[in-house]
Short mmCIF file of C-alpha atoms and ligand atoms in Angstrom, two decimals:
data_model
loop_
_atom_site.label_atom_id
_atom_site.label_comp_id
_atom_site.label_asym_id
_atom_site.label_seq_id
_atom_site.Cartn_x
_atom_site.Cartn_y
_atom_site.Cartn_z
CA UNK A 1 68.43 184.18 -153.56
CA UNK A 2 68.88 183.95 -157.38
CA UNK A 3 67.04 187.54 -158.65
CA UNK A 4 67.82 186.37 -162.21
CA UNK A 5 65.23 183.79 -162.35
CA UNK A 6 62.06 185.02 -163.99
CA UNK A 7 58.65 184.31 -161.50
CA UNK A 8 56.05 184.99 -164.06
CA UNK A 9 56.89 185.41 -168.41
CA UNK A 10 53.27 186.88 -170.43
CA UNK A 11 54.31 185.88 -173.66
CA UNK A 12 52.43 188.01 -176.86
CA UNK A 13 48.91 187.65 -175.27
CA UNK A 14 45.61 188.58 -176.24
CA UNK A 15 42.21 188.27 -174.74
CA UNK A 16 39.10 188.87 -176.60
CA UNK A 17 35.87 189.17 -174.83
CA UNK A 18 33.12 188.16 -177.18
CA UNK A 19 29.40 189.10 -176.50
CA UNK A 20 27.01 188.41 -179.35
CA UNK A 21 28.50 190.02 -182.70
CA UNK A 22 30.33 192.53 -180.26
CA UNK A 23 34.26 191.51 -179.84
CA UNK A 24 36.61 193.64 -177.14
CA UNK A 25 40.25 193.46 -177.79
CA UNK A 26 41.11 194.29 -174.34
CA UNK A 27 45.12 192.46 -174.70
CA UNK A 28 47.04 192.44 -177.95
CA UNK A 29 50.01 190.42 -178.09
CA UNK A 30 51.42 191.61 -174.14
CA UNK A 31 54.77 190.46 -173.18
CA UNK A 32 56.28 191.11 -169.86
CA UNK A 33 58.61 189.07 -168.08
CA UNK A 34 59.33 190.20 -164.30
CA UNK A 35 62.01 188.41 -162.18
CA UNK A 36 61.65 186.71 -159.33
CA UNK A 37 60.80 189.53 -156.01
CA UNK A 38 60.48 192.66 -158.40
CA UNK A 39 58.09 195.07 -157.73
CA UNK A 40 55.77 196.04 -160.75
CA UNK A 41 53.81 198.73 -161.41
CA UNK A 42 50.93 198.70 -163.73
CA UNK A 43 49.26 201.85 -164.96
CA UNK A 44 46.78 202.60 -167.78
CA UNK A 45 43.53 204.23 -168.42
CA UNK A 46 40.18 203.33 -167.20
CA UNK A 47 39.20 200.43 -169.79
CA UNK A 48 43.01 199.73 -170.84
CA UNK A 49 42.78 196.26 -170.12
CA UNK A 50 44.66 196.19 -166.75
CA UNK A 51 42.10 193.47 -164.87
CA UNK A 52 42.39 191.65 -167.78
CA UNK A 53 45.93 191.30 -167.31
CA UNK A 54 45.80 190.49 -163.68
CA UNK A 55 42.76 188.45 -164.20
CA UNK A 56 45.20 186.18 -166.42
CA UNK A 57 48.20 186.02 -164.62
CA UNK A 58 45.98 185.26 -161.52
CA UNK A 59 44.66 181.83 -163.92
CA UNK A 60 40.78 183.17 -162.92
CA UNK A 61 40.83 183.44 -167.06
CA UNK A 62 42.43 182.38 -169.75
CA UNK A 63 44.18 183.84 -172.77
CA UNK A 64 42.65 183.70 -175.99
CA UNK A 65 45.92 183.40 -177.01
CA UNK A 66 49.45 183.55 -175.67
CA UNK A 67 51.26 182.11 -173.22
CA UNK A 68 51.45 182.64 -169.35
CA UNK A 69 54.25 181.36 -167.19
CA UNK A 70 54.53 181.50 -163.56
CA UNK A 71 57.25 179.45 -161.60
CA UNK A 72 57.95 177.35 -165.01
CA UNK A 73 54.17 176.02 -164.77
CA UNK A 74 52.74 177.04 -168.07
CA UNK A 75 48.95 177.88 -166.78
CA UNK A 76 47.43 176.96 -169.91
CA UNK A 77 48.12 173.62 -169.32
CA UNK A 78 46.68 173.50 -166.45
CA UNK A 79 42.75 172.56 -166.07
CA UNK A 80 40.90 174.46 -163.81
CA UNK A 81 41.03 172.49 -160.88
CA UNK A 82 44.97 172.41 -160.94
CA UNK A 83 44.60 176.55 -161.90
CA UNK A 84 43.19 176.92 -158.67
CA UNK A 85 45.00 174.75 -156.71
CA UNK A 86 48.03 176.32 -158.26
CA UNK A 87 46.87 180.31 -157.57
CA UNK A 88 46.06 179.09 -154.12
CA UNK A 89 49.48 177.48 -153.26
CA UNK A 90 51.65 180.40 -155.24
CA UNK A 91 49.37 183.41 -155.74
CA UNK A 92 47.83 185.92 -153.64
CA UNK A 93 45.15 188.18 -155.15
CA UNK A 94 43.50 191.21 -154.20
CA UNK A 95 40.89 192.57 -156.79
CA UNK A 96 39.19 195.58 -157.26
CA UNK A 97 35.90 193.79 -155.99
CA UNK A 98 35.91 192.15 -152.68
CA UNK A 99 35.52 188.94 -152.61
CA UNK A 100 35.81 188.49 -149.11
CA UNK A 101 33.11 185.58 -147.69
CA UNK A 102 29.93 187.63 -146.31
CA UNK A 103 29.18 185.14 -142.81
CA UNK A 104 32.59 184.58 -141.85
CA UNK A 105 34.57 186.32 -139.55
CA UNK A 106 37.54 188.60 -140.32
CA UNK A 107 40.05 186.11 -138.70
CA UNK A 108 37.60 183.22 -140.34
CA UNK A 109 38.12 184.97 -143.82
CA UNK A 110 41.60 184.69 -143.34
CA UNK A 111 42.25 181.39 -141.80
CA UNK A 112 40.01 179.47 -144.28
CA UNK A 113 43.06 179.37 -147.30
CA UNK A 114 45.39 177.99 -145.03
CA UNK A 115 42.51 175.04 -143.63
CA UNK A 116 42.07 174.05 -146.84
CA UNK A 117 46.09 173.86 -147.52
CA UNK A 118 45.85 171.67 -144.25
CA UNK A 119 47.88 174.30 -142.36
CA UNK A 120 48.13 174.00 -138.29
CA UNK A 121 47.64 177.08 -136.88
CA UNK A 122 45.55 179.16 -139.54
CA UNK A 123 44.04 181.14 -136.80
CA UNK A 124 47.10 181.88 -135.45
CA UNK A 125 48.29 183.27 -138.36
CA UNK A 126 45.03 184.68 -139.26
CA UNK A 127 45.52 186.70 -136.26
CA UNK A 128 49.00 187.75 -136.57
CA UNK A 129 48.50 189.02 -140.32
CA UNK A 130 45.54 191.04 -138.95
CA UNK A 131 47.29 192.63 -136.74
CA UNK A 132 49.96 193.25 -139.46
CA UNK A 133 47.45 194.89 -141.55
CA UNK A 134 46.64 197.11 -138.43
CA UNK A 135 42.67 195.13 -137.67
CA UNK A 136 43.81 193.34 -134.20
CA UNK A 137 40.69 195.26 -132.96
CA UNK A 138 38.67 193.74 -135.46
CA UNK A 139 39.45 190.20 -135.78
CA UNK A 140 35.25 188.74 -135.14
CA UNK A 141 33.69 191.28 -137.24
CA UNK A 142 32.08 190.12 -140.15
CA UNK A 143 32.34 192.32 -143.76
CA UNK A 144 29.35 193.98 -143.17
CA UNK A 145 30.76 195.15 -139.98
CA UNK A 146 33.71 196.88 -141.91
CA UNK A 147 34.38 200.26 -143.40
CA UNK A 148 35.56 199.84 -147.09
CA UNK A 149 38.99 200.10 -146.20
CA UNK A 150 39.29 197.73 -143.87
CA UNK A 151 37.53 195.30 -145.85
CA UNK A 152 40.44 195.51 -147.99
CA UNK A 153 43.09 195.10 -145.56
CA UNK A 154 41.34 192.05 -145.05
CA UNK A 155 41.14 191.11 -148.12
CA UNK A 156 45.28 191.54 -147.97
CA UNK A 157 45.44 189.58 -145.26
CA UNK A 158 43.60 186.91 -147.16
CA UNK A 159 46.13 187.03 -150.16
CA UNK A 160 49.16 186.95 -148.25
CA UNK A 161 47.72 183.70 -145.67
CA UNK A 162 49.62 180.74 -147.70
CA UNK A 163 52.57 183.20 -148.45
CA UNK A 164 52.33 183.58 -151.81
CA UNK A 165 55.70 183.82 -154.44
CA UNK A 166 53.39 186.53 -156.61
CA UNK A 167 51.07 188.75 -155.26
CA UNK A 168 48.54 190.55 -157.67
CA UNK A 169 46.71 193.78 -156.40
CA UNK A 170 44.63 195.41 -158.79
CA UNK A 171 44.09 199.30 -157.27
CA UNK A 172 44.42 198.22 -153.61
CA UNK A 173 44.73 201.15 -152.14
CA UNK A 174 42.09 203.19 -154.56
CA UNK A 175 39.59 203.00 -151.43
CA UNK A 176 42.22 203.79 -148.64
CA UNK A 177 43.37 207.13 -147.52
CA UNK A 178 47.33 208.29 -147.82
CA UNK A 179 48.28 207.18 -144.30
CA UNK A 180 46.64 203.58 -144.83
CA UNK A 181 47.62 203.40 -147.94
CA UNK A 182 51.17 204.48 -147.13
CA UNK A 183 50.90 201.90 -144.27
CA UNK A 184 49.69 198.80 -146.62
CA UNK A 185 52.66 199.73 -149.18
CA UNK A 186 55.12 199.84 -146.51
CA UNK A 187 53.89 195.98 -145.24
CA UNK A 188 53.54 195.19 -148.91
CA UNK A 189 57.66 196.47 -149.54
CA UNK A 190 58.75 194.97 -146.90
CA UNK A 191 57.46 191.61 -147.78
CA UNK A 192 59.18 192.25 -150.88
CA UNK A 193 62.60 192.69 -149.61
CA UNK A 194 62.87 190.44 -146.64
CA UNK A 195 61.24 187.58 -148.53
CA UNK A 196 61.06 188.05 -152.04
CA UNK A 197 57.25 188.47 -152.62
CA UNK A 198 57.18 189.24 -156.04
CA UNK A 199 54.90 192.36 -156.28
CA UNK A 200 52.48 193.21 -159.53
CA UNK A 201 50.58 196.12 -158.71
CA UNK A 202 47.82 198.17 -160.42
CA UNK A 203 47.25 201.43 -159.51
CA UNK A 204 46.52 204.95 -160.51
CA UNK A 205 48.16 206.40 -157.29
CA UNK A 206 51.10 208.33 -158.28
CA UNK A 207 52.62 208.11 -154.79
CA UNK A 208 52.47 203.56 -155.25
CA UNK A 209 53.72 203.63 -158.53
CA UNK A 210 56.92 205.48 -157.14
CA UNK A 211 57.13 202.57 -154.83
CA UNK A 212 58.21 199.83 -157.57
CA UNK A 213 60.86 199.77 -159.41
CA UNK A 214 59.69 199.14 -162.85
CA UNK A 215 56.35 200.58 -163.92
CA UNK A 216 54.65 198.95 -167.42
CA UNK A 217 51.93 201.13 -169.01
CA UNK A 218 49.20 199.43 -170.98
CA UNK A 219 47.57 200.77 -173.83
CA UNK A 220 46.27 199.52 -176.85
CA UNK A 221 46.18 196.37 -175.46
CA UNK A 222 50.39 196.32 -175.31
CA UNK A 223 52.63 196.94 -172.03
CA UNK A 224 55.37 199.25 -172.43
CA UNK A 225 58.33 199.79 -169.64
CA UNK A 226 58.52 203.09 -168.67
CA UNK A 227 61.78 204.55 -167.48
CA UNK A 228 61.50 205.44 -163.49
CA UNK A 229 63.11 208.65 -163.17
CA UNK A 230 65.48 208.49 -160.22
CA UNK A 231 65.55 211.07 -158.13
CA UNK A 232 67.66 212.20 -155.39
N1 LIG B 1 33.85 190.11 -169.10
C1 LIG B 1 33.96 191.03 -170.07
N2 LIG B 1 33.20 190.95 -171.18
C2 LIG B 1 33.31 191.85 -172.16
N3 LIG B 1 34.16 192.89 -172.16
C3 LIG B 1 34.95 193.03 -171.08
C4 LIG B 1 34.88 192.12 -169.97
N4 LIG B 1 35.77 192.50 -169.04
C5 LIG B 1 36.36 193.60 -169.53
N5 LIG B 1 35.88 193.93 -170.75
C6 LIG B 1 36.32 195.04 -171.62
O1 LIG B 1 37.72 194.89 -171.83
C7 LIG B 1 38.38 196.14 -171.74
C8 LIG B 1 39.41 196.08 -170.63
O2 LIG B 1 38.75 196.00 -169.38
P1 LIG B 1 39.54 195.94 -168.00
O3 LIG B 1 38.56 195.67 -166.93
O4 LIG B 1 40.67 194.99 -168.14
O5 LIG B 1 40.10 197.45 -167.90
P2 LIG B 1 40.91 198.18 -166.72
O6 LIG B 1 42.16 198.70 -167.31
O7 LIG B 1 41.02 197.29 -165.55
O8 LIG B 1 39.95 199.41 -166.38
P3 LIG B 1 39.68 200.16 -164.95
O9 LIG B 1 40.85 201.07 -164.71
O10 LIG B 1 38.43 200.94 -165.23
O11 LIG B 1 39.49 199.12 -163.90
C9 LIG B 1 37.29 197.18 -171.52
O12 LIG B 1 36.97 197.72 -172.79
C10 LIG B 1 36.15 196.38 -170.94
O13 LIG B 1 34.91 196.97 -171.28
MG1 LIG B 2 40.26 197.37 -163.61
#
């Protein structure tokens, strides 16, 4: 595998978010460019613009200016019928609200991006990333029928069905506790080293953030690198 190519470039973006006479910068001129199966961690205050980012790079938004990159597909060019088709086939999401369908199954939730892909099996392999994700007991409950946490190892499960090249998790683990959470980074890592799943994680959670190995902070709308201190 070629490491040197990069997955995803986020060249001098900004967002705006107009309401009335009221304008948020919440991105001013970000540029990041993170190689092909890194392992990113974003950090930033409450309000810093970190969704923003990950909305953006996930094509659910666009910039108000900039450009965003993934794969050598410039998403800005893209309408948003191809965006989605494109974040279905090459990104997996997992956002700080669940958006996890309320009358289907867990194993339903899961199978349903690989039937629309046109993927054999989706149940399958609904089942088997379940199981991953440590819910083979819960495979026929419904959301409802969920605690929080294992709504959003669902909701993993979901983002990693059509084996995505970039997977986006904005504060996936802020509703799990330590062993889970340890459990879900450990999946999450080794996805990243046996097949390259590049990794772009949000998260206020000291002990993730250790995890990658580069973390970006964002403030004032601008990502800086931050130097991870190696330690023995
Ligand atoms: N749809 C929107 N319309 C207007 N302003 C918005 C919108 N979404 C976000 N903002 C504003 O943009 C800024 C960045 O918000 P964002 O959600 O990206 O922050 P965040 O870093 O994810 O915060 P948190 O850690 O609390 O999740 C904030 O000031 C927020 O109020
Ligand atoms: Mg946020």
């Amino acid at each position: 595998m070629n490491t040197s190519i990069p997955t995803l470039t986020i060249q001098d973006v900004f967002k705006i978010y107009k309401e009335g006479d009221v304008e948020t910068v919440a991105l001013r001129g970000a540029t990041l460019t993170v190689e092909r199966g890194a392992f990113v961690a974003i950090q930033g205050r409450s309000g810093s613009g970190k969704s923003t980012l990950m909305n953006l790079i996930g094509g659910l938004a666009v910039p108000s200016a900039g450009r965003i990159i993934i794969n050598d597909t410039d998403l800005l060019r893209l309408n948003e019928g191809q965006r989605a088709m494109f974040r279905r086939q090459h990104i997996g999401i997992v956002f700080q609200a669940e958006n996890l369908i309320p009358f289907l199954t867990a194993s339903e939730n899961v199978a349903l991006p690989m039937t629309l892909e046109g993927h054999h099996n989706a149940y399958r392999r609904a089942k088997s990333l379940l199981i991953e994700v440590g819910l083979g007991e819960r495979l026929h409950h419904r959301p409802n029928q969920l605690s929080g946490g294992e709504r959003q190892r669902v909701a993993i499960a979901v983002a990693l069905a059509n084996e995505p090249d970039l997977l986006l998790a904005d504060e996936l683990t802020g509703e799990l506790d330590s062993a889970t959470s340890d459990s879900i980074m450990a999946l999450l890592k080794r996805l990243n080293v046996e097949r390259g799943l590049t990794l772009i994680v949000v998260t206020h959670n000291p002990s993730v953030a250790v995890r990658a190995e580069r973390q970006v902070h964002i403030s004032d709308g601008q990502l800086r690198e931050e130097m991870v201190v190696a330690y023995a």
